[in-house]
PDB file of C-alpha atoms in Angstrom:
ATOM      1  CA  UNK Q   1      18.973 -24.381 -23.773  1.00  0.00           C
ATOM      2  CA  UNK Q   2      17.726 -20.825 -23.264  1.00  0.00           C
ATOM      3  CA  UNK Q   3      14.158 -20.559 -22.590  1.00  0.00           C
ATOM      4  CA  UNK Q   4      11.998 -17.149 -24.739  1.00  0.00           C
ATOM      5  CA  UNK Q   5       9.037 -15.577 -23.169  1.00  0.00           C
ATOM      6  CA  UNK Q   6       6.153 -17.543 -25.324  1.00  0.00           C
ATOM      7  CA  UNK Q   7       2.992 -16.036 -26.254  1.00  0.00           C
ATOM      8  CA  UNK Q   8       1.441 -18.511 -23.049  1.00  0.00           C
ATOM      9  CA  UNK Q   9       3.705 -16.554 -21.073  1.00  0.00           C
ATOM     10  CA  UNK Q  10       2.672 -12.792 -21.999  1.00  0.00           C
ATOM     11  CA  UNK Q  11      -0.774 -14.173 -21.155  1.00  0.00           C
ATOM     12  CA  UNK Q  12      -0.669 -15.468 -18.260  1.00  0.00           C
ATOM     13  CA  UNK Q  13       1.143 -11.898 -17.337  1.00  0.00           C
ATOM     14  CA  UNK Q  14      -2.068 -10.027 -18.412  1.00  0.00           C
ATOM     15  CA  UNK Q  15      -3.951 -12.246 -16.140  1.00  0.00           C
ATOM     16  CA  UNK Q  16      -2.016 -11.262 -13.019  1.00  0.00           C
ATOM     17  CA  UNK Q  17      -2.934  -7.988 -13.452  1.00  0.00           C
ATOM     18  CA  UNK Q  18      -6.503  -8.672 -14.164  1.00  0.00           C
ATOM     19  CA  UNK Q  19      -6.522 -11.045 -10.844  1.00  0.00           C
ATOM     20  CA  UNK Q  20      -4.480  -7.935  -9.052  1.00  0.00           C
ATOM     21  CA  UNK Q  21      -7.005  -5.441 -10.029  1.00  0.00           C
ATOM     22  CA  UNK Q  22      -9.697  -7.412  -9.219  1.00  0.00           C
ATOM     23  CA  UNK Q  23      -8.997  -8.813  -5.821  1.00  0.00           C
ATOM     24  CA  UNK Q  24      -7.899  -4.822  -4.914  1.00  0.00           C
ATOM     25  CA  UNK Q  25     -11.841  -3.768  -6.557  1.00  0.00           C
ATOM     26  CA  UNK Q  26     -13.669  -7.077  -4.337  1.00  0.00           C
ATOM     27  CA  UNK Q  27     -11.561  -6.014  -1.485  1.00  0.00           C
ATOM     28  CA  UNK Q  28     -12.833  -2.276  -1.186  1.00  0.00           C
ATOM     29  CA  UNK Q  29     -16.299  -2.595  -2.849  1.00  0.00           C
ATOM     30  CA  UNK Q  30     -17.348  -5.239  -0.544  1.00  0.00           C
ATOM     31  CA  UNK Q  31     -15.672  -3.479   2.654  1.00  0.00           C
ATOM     32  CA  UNK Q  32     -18.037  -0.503   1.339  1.00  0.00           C
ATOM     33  CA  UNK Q  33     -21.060  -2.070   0.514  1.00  0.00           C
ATOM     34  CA  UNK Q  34     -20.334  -3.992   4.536  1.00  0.00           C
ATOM     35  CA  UNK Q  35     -19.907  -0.681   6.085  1.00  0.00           C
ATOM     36  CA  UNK Q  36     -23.033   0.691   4.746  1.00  0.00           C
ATOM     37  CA  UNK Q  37     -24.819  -2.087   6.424  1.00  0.00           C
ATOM     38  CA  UNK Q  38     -23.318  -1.060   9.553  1.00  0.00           C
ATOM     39  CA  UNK Q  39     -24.202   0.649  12.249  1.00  0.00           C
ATOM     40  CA  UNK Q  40     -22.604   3.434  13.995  1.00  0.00           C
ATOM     41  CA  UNK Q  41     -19.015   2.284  14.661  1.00  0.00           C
ATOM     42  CA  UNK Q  42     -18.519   4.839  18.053  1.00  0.00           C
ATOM     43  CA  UNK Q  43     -22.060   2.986  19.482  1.00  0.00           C
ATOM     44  CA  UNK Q  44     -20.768  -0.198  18.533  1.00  0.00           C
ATOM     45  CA  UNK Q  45     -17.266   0.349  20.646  1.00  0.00           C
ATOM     46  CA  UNK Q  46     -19.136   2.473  23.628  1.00  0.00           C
ATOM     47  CA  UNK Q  47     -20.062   1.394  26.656  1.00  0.00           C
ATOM     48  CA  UNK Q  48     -24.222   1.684  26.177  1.00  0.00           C
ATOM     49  CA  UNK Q  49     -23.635   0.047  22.674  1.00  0.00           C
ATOM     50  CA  UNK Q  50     -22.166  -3.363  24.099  1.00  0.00           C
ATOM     51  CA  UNK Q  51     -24.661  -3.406  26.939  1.00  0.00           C
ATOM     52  CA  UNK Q  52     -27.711  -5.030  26.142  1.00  0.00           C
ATOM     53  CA  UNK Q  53     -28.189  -7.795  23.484  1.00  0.00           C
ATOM     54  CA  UNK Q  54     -31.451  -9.335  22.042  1.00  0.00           C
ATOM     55  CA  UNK Q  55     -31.969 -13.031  22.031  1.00  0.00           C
ATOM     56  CA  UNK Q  56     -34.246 -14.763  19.783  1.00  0.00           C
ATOM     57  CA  UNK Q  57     -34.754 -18.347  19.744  1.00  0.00           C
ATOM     58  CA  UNK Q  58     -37.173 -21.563  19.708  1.00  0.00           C
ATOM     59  CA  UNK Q  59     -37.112 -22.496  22.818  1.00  0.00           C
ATOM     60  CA  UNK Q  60     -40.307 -21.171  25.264  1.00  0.00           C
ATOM     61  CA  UNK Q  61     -37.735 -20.111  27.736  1.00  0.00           C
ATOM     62  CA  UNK Q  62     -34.422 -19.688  28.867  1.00  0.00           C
ATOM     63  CA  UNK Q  63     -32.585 -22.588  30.639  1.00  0.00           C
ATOM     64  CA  UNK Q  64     -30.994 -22.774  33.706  1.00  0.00           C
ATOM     65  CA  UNK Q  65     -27.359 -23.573  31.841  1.00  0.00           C
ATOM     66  CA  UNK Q  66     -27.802 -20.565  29.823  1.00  0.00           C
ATOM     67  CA  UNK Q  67     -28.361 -18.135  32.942  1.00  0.00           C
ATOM     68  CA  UNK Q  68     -25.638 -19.431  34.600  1.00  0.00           C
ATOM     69  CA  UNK Q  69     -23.774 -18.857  31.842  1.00  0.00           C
ATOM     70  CA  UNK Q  70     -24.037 -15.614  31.060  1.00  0.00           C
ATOM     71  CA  UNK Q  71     -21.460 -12.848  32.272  1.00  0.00           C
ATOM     72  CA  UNK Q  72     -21.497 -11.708  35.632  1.00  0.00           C
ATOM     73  CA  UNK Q  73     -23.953  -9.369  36.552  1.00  0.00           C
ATOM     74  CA  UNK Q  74     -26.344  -9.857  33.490  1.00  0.00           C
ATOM     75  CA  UNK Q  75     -30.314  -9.629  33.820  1.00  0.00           C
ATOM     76  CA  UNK Q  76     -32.837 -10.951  31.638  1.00  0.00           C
ATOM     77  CA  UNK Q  77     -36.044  -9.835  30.288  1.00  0.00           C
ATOM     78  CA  UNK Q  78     -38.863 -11.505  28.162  1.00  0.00           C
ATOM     79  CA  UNK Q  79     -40.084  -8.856  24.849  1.00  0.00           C
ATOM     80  CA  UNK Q  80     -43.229  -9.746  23.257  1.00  0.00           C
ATOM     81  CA  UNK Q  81     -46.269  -8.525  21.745  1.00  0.00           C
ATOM     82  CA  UNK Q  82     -49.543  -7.900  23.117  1.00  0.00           C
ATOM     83  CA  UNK Q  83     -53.067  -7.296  22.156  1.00  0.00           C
ATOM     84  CA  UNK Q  84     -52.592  -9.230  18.963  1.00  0.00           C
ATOM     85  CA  UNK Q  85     -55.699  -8.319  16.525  1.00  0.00           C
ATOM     86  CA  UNK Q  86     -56.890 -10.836  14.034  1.00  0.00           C
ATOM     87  CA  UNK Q  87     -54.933  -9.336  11.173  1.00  0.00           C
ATOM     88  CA  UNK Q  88     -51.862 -10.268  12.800  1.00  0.00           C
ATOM     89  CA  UNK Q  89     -51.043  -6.427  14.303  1.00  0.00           C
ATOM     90  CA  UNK Q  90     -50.235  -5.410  17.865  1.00  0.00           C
ATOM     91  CA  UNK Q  91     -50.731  -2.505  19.323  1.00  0.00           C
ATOM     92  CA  UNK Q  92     -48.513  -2.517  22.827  1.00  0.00           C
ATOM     93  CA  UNK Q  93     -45.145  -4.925  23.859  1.00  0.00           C
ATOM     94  CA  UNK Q  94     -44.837  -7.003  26.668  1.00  0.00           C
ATOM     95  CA  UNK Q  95     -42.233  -7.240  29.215  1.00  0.00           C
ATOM     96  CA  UNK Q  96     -41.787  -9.996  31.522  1.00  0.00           C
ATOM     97  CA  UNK Q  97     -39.401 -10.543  34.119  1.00  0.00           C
ATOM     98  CA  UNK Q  98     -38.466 -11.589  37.523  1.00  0.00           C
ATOM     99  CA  UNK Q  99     -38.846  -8.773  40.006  1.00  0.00           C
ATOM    100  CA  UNK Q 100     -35.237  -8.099  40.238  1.00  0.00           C
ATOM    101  CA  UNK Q 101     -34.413  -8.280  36.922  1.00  0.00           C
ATOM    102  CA  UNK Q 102     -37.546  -5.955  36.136  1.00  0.00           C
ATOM    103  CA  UNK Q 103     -35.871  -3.075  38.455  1.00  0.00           C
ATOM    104  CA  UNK Q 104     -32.538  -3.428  37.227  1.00  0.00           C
ATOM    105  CA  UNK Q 105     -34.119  -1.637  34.217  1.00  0.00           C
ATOM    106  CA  UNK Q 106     -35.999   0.765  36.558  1.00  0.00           C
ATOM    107  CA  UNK Q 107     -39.500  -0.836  35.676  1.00  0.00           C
ATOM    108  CA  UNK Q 108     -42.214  -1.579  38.009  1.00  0.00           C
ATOM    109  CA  UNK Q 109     -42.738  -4.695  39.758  1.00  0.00           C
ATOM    110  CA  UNK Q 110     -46.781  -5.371  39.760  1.00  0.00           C
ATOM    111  CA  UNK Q 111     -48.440  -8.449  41.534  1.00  0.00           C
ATOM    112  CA  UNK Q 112     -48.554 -11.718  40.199  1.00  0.00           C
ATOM    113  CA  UNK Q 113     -51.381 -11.564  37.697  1.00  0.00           C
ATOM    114  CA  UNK Q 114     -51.496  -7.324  37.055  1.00  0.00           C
ATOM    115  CA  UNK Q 115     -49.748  -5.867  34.918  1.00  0.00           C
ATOM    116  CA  UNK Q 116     -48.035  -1.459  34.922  1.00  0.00           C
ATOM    117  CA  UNK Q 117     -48.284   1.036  32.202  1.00  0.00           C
ATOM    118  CA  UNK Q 118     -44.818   2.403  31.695  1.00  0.00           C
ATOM    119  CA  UNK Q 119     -44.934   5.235  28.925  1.00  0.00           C
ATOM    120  CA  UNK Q 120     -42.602   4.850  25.984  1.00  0.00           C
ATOM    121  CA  UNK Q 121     -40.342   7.976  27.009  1.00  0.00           C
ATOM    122  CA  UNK Q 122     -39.733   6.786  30.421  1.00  0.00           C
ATOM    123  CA  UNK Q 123     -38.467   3.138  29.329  1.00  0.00           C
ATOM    124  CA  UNK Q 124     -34.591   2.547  29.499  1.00  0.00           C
ATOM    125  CA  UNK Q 125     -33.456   4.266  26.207  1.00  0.00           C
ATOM    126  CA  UNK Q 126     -31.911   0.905  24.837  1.00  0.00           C
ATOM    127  CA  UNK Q 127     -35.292  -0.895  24.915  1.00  0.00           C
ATOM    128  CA  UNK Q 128     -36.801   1.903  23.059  1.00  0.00           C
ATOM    129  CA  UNK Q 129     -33.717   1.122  20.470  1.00  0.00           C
ATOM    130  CA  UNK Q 130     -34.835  -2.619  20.107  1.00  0.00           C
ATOM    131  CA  UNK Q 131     -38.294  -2.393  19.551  1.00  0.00           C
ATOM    132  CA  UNK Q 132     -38.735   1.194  18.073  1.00  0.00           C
ATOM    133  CA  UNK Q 133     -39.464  -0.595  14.203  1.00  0.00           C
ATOM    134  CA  UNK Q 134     -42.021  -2.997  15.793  1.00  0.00           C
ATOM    135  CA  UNK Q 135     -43.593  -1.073  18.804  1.00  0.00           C
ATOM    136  CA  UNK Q 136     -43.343   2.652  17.647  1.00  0.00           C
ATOM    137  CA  UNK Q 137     -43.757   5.025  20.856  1.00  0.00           C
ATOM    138  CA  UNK Q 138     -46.335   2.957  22.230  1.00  0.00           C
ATOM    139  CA  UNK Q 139     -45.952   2.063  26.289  1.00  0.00           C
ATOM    140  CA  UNK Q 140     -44.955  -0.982  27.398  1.00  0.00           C
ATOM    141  CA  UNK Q 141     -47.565  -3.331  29.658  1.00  0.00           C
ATOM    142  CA  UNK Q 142     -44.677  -4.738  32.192  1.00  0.00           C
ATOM    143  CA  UNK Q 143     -45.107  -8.303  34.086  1.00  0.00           C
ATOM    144  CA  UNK Q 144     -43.925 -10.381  36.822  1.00  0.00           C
ATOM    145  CA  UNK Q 145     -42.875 -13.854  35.879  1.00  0.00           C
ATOM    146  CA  UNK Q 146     -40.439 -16.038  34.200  1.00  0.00           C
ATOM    147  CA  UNK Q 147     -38.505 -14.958  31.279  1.00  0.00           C
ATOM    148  CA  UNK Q 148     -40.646 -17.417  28.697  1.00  0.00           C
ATOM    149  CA  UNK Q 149     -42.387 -16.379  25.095  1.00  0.00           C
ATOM    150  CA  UNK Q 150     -45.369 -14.423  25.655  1.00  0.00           C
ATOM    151  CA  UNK Q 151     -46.588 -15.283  22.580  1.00  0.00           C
ATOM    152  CA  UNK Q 152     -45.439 -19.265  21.969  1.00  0.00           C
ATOM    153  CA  UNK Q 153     -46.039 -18.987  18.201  1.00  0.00           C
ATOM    154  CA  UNK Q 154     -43.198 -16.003  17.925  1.00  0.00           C
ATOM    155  CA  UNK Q 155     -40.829 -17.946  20.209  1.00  0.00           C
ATOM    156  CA  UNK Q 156     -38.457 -16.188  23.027  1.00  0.00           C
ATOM    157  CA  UNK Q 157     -37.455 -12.792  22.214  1.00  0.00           C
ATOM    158  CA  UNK Q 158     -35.056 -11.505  25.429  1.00  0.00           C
ATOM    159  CA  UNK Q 159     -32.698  -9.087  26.144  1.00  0.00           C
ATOM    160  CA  UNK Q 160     -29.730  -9.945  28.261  1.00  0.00           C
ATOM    161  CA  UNK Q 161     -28.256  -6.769  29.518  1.00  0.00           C
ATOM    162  CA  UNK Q 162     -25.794  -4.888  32.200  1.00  0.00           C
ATOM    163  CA  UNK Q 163     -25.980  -1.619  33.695  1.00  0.00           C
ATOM    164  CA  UNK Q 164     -25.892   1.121  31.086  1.00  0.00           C
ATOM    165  CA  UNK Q 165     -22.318   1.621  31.217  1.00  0.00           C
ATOM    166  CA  UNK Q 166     -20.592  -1.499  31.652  1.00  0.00           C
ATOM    167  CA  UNK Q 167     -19.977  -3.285  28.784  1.00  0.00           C
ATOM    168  CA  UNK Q 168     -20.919  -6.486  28.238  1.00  0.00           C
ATOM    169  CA  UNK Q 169     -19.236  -9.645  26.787  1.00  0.00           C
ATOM    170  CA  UNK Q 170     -21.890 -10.423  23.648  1.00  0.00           C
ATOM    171  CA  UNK Q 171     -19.890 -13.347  22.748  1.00  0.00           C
ATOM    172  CA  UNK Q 172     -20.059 -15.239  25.677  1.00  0.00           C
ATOM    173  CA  UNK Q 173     -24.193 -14.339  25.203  1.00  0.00           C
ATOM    174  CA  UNK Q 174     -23.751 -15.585  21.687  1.00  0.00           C
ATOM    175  CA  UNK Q 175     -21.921 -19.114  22.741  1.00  0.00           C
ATOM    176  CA  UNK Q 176     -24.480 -19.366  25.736  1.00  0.00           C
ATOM    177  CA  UNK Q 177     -27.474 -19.007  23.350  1.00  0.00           C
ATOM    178  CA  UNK Q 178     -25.831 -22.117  21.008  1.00  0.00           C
ATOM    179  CA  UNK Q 179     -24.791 -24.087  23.589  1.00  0.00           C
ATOM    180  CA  UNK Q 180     -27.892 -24.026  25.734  1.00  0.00           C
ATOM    181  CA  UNK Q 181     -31.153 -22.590  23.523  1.00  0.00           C
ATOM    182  CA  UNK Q 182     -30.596 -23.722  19.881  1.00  0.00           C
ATOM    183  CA  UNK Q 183     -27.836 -23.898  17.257  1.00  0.00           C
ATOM    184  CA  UNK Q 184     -30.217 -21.207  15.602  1.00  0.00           C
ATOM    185  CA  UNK Q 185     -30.691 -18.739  18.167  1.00  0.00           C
ATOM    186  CA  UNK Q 186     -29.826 -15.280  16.940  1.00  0.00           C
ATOM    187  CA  UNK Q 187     -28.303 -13.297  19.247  1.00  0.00           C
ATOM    188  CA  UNK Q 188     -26.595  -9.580  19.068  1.00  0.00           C
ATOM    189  CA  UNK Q 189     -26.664  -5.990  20.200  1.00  0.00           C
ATOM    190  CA  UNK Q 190     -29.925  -4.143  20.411  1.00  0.00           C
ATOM    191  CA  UNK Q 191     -29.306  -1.381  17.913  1.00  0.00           C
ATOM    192  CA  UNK Q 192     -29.073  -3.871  15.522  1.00  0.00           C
ATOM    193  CA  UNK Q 193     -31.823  -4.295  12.943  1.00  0.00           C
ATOM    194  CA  UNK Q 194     -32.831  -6.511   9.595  1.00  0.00           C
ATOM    195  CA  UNK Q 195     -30.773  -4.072   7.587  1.00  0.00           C
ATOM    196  CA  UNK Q 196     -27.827  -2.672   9.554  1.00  0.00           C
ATOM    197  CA  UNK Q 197     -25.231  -5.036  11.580  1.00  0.00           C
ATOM    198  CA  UNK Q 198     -22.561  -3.615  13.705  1.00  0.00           C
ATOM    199  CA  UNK Q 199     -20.642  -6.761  13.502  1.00  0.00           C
ATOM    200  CA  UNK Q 200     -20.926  -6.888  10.227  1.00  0.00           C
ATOM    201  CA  UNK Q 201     -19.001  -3.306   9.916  1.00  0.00           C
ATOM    202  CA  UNK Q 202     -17.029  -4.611  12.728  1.00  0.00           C
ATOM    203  CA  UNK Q 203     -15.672  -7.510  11.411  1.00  0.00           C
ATOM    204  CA  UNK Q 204     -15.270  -6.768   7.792  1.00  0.00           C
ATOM    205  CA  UNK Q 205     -12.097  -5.262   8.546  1.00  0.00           C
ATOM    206  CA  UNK Q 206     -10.650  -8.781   8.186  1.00  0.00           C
ATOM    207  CA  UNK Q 207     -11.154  -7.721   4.324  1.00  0.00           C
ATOM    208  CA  UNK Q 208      -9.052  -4.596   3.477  1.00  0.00           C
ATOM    209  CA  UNK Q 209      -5.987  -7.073   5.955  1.00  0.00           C
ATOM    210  CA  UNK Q 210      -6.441 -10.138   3.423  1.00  0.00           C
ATOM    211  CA  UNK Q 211      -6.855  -8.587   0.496  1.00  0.00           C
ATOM    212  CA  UNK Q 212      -3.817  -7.008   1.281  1.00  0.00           C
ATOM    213  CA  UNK Q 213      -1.813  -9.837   1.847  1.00  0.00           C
ATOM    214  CA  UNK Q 214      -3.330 -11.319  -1.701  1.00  0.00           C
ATOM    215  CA  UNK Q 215      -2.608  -8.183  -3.630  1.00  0.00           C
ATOM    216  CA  UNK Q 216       0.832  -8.297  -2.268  1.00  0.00           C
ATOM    217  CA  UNK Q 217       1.155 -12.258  -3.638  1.00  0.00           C
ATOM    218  CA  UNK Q 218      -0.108 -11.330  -6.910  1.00  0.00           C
ATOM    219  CA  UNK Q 219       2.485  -7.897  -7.047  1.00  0.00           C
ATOM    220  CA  UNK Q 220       5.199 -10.006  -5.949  1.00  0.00           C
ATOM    221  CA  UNK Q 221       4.385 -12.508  -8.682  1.00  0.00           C
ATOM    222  CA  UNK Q 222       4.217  -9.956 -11.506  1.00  0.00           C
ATOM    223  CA  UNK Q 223       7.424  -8.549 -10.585  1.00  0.00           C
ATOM    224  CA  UNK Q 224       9.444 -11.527 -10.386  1.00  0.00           C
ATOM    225  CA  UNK Q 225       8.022 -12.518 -13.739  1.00  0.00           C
ATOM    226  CA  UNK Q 226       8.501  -9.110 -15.101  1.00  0.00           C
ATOM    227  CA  UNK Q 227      11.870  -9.439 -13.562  1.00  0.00           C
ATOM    228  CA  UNK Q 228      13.068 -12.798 -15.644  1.00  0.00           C
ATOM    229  CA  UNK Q 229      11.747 -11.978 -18.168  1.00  0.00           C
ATOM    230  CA  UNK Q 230      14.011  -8.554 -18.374  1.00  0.00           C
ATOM    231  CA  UNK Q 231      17.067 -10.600 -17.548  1.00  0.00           C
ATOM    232  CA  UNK Q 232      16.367 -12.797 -20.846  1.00  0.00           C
ATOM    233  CA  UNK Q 233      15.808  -9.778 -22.789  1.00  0.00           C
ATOM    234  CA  UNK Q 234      19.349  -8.537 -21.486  1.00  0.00           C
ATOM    235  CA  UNK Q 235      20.824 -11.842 -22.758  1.00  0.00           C
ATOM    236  CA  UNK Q 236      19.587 -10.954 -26.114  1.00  0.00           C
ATOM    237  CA  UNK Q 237      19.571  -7.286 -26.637  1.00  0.00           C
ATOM    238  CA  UNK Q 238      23.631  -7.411 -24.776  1.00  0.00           C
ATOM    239  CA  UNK Q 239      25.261  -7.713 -28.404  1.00  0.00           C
ATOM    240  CA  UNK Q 240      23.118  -5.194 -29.676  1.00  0.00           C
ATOM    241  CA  UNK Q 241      24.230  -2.822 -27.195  1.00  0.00           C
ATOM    242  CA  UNK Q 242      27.968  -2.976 -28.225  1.00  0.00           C
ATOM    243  CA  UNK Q 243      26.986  -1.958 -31.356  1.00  0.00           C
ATOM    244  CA  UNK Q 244      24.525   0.979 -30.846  1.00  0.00           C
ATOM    245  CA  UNK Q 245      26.776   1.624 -27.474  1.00  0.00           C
ATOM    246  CA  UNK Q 246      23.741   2.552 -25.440  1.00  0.00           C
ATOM    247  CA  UNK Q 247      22.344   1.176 -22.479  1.00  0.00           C
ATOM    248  CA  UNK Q 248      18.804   2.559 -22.815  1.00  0.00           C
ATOM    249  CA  UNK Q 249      17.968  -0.180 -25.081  1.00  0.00           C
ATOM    250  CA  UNK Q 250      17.187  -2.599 -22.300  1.00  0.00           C
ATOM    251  CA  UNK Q 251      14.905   0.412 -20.555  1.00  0.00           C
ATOM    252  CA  UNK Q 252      13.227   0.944 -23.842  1.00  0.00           C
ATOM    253  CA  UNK Q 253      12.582  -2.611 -24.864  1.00  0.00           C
ATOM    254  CA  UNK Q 254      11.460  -3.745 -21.259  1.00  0.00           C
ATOM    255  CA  UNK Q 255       8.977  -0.536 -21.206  1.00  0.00           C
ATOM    256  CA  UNK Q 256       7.681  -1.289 -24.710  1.00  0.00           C
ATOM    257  CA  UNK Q 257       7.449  -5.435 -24.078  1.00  0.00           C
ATOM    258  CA  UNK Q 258       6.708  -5.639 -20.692  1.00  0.00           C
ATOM    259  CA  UNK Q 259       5.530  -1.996 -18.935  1.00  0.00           C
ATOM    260  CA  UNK Q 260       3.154  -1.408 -21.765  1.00  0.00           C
ATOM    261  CA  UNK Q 261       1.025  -5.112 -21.837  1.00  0.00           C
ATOM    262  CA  UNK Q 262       0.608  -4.829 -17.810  1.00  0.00           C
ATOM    263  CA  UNK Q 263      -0.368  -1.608 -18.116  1.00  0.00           C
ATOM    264  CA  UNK Q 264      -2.863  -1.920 -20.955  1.00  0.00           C
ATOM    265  CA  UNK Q 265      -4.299  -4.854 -19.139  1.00  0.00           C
ATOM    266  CA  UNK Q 266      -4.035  -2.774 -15.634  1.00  0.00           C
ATOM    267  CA  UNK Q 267      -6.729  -0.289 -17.370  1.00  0.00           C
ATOM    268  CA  UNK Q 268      -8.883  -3.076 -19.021  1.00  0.00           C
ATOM    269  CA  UNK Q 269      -8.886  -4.412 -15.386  1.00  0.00           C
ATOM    270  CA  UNK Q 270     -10.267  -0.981 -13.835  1.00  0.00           C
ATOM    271  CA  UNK Q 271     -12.565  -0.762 -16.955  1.00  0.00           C
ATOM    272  CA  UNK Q 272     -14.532  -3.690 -16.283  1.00  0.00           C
ATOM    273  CA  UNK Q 273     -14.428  -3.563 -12.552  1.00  0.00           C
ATOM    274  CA  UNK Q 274     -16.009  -0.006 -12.552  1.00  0.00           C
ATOM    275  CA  UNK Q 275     -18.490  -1.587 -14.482  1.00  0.00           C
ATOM    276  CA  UNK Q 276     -19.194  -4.955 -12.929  1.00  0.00           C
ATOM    277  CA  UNK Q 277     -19.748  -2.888  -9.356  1.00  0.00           C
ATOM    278  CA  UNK Q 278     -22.259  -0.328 -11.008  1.00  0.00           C
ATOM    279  CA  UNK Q 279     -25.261  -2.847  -9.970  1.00  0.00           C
ATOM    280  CA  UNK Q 280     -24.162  -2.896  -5.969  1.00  0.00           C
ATOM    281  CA  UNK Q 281     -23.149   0.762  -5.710  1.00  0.00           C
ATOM    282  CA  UNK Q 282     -25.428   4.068  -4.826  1.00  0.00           C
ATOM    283  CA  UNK Q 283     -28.555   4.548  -2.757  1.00  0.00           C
ATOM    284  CA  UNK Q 284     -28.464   4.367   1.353  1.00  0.00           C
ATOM    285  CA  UNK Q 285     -27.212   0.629   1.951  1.00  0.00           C
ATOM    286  CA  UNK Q 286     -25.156   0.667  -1.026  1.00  0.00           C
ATOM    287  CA  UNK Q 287     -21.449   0.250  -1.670  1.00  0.00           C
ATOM    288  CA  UNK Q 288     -18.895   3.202  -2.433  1.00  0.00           C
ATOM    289  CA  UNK Q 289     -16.863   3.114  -5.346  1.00  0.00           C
ATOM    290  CA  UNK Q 290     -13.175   4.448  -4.327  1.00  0.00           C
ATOM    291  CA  UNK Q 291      -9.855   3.919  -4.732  1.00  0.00           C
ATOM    292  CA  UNK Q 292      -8.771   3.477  -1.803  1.00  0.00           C
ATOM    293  CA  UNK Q 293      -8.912   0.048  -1.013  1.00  0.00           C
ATOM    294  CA  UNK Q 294      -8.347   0.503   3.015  1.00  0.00           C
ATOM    295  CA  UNK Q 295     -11.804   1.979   3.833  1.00  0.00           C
ATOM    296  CA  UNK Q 296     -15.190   3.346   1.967  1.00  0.00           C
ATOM    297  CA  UNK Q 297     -14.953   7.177   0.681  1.00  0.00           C
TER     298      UNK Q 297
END
C-alpha cells in the first residue's frame, strides 16, 4: 500500500530546518562570543606566549614529583603579595626562588634573610604580564628560598617558565599540577586573566568542525526526505502529466509543497535566532552576530 506525506510528516520537515538553523546560529555565536574571551591568537602560538605559565594551587609548596616532572629546562618561582595592610591591600609582590632559578629570570640573588628592589620596568616583561592587574608598576621585593606561599592564606601562586623563546609544553605543566599539587590547581599561560583565555579561543575551534559535521546530518536528512517525498508526488502527479503533456508539473508542485514550507520555516528559524542571541551579543567580551558560521566577523 502506498504511503502519503501526512500532516506529522510536513512537521517534522519544518523542524529539521529549525534544528539546521539553529545548530548553524549556536555554532557561530558561541565560537564568537569564545573568541572574544580570547586572547591574542599570534601570542598564544609564539614562542614568548607559550613560555611561562602561572600555577595556583592549595598546597604551601611545590613537590618534589611535580619538579621532576616538569619539561626539561623549566624554572620555578614563588609570586605573592607583600606589605599586606589591614584592609586587605598590598602595595609591592614578592618573589621567591632558589638562586638559580631567581637568575634564570635575570633577578638578583640577596642573602638568606634580605631581600632586592628590582623596579617594575626592569622585571622580565612576562612577569610584568601576570601581575600587571594585581601589582600595577610597582617593584618587586625579590627573595632567596623555596618556592612555597608567601602568604599561606592565598595559597601557592608560581610561575613555571623557559627561556623567553623556547616554548614550553603547558600541558605537561597542567597534568604535573593534577597529578602532584591538587585536582584543583589552575594552571595556564601568563597573559591569561579572569576575563580573557587563550585556550579558550584556542580550543573552540572544535565548534565551527562539529557543528559542521551536525549541520551536514541534519542537510542530508532534509534532502533525503525532501527527496521521497518528490518521488511519491511523481507517482501521483505521472497521469496528470499525460494529460497536460508537461513535465514542469512535478518542478512546480515540489517547489510549491516542499521548497516553499522549508523555506518559510528556514526564515522563522533565522527570525528567532537573531533574536534569542540579542542578549549575548555587543560590548567588548561579547559575541558577533554573522553569517558565517566558520569564524566571528
Amino acid at each position: 500500500m502506498e504511503r502519503h506525506a501526512s500532516p506529522s510528516d510536513q512537521h517534522v520537515r519544518r523542524w529539521r530546518s529549525f534544528i539546521a538553523i539553529g545548530v548553524i546560529g549556536q555554532t557561530q555565536i558561541i565560537t564568537s562570543l569564545l573568541f572574544a574571551r580570547s586572547g591574542d591568537e599570534e601570542q598564544l602560538n609564539s614562542a614568548q606566549g607559550r613560555s611561562m605559565a602561572l600555577v595556583q594551587t592549595s598546597a604551601t609548596r611545590l613537590t618534589d614529583a611535580f619538579t621532576a616532572a616538569l619539561p626539561d629546562g623549566a624554572h620555578t618561582v614563588a609570586i605573592g603579595t607583600g606589605n599586606i595592610q589591614p584592609d586587605g591591600s598590598s602595595a609591592s609582590r614578592v618573589l621567591q626562588a632558589p638562586c638559580s632559578d631567581l637568575r634564570a629570570l635575570r633577578l638578583p640573588c640577596p642573602p638568606a634573610g634580605h631581600e632586592a628592589k628590582v623596579p617594575y620596568g626592569e622585571l622580565d616583561k612576562r612577569l610584568r604580564v601576570s601581575g600587571y592587574q594585581t601589582f600595577g608598576q610597582t617593584p618587586a621585593a625579590v627573595r632567596a628560598g623555596p618556592v612555597s606561599a608567601i602568604n599561606r592564606a592565598e595559597g601557592l601562586q608560581a610561575v613555571v617558565f623557559t627561556d623567553l623563546d623556547k616554548p614550553m609544553d603547558i600541558p605537561a605543566v597542567k597534568r604535573a599540577a593534577h597529578l602532584y599539587l591538587s585536582v584543583k590547581a589552575l594552571t595556564g599561560p601568563v597573559a591569561e586573566d579572569g576575563a580573557k583565555s587563550f585556550t579558550v579561543g584556542y580550543q573552540s575551534r572544535w565548534i565551527p568542525f562539529l557543528g559542521t559535521i551536525g549541520t551536514l546530518v541534519l542537510l542530508t536528512a532534509m534532502a533525503l526526505a525532501a527527496l521521497s517525498e518528490f518521488l511519491r508526488f511523481s507517482q501521483t502527479l505521472a497521469p496528470l502529466t499525460v494529460l497536460i503533456g508537461r513535465s514542469q508539473v512535478f518542478h512546480t508542485t515540489a517547489f510549491w509543497c516542499l521548497g516553499v514550507p522549508l523555506l518559510g520555516a528556514g526564515a522563522v528559524g533565522a527570525f528567532v535566532h537573531v533574536v534569542l542571541v540579542q542578549s549575548v551579543t555587543g560590548g567588548e567580551s561579547g559575541a558577533t552576530l554573522s553569517w558565517n558560521s566558520s569564524r566571528p566577523s
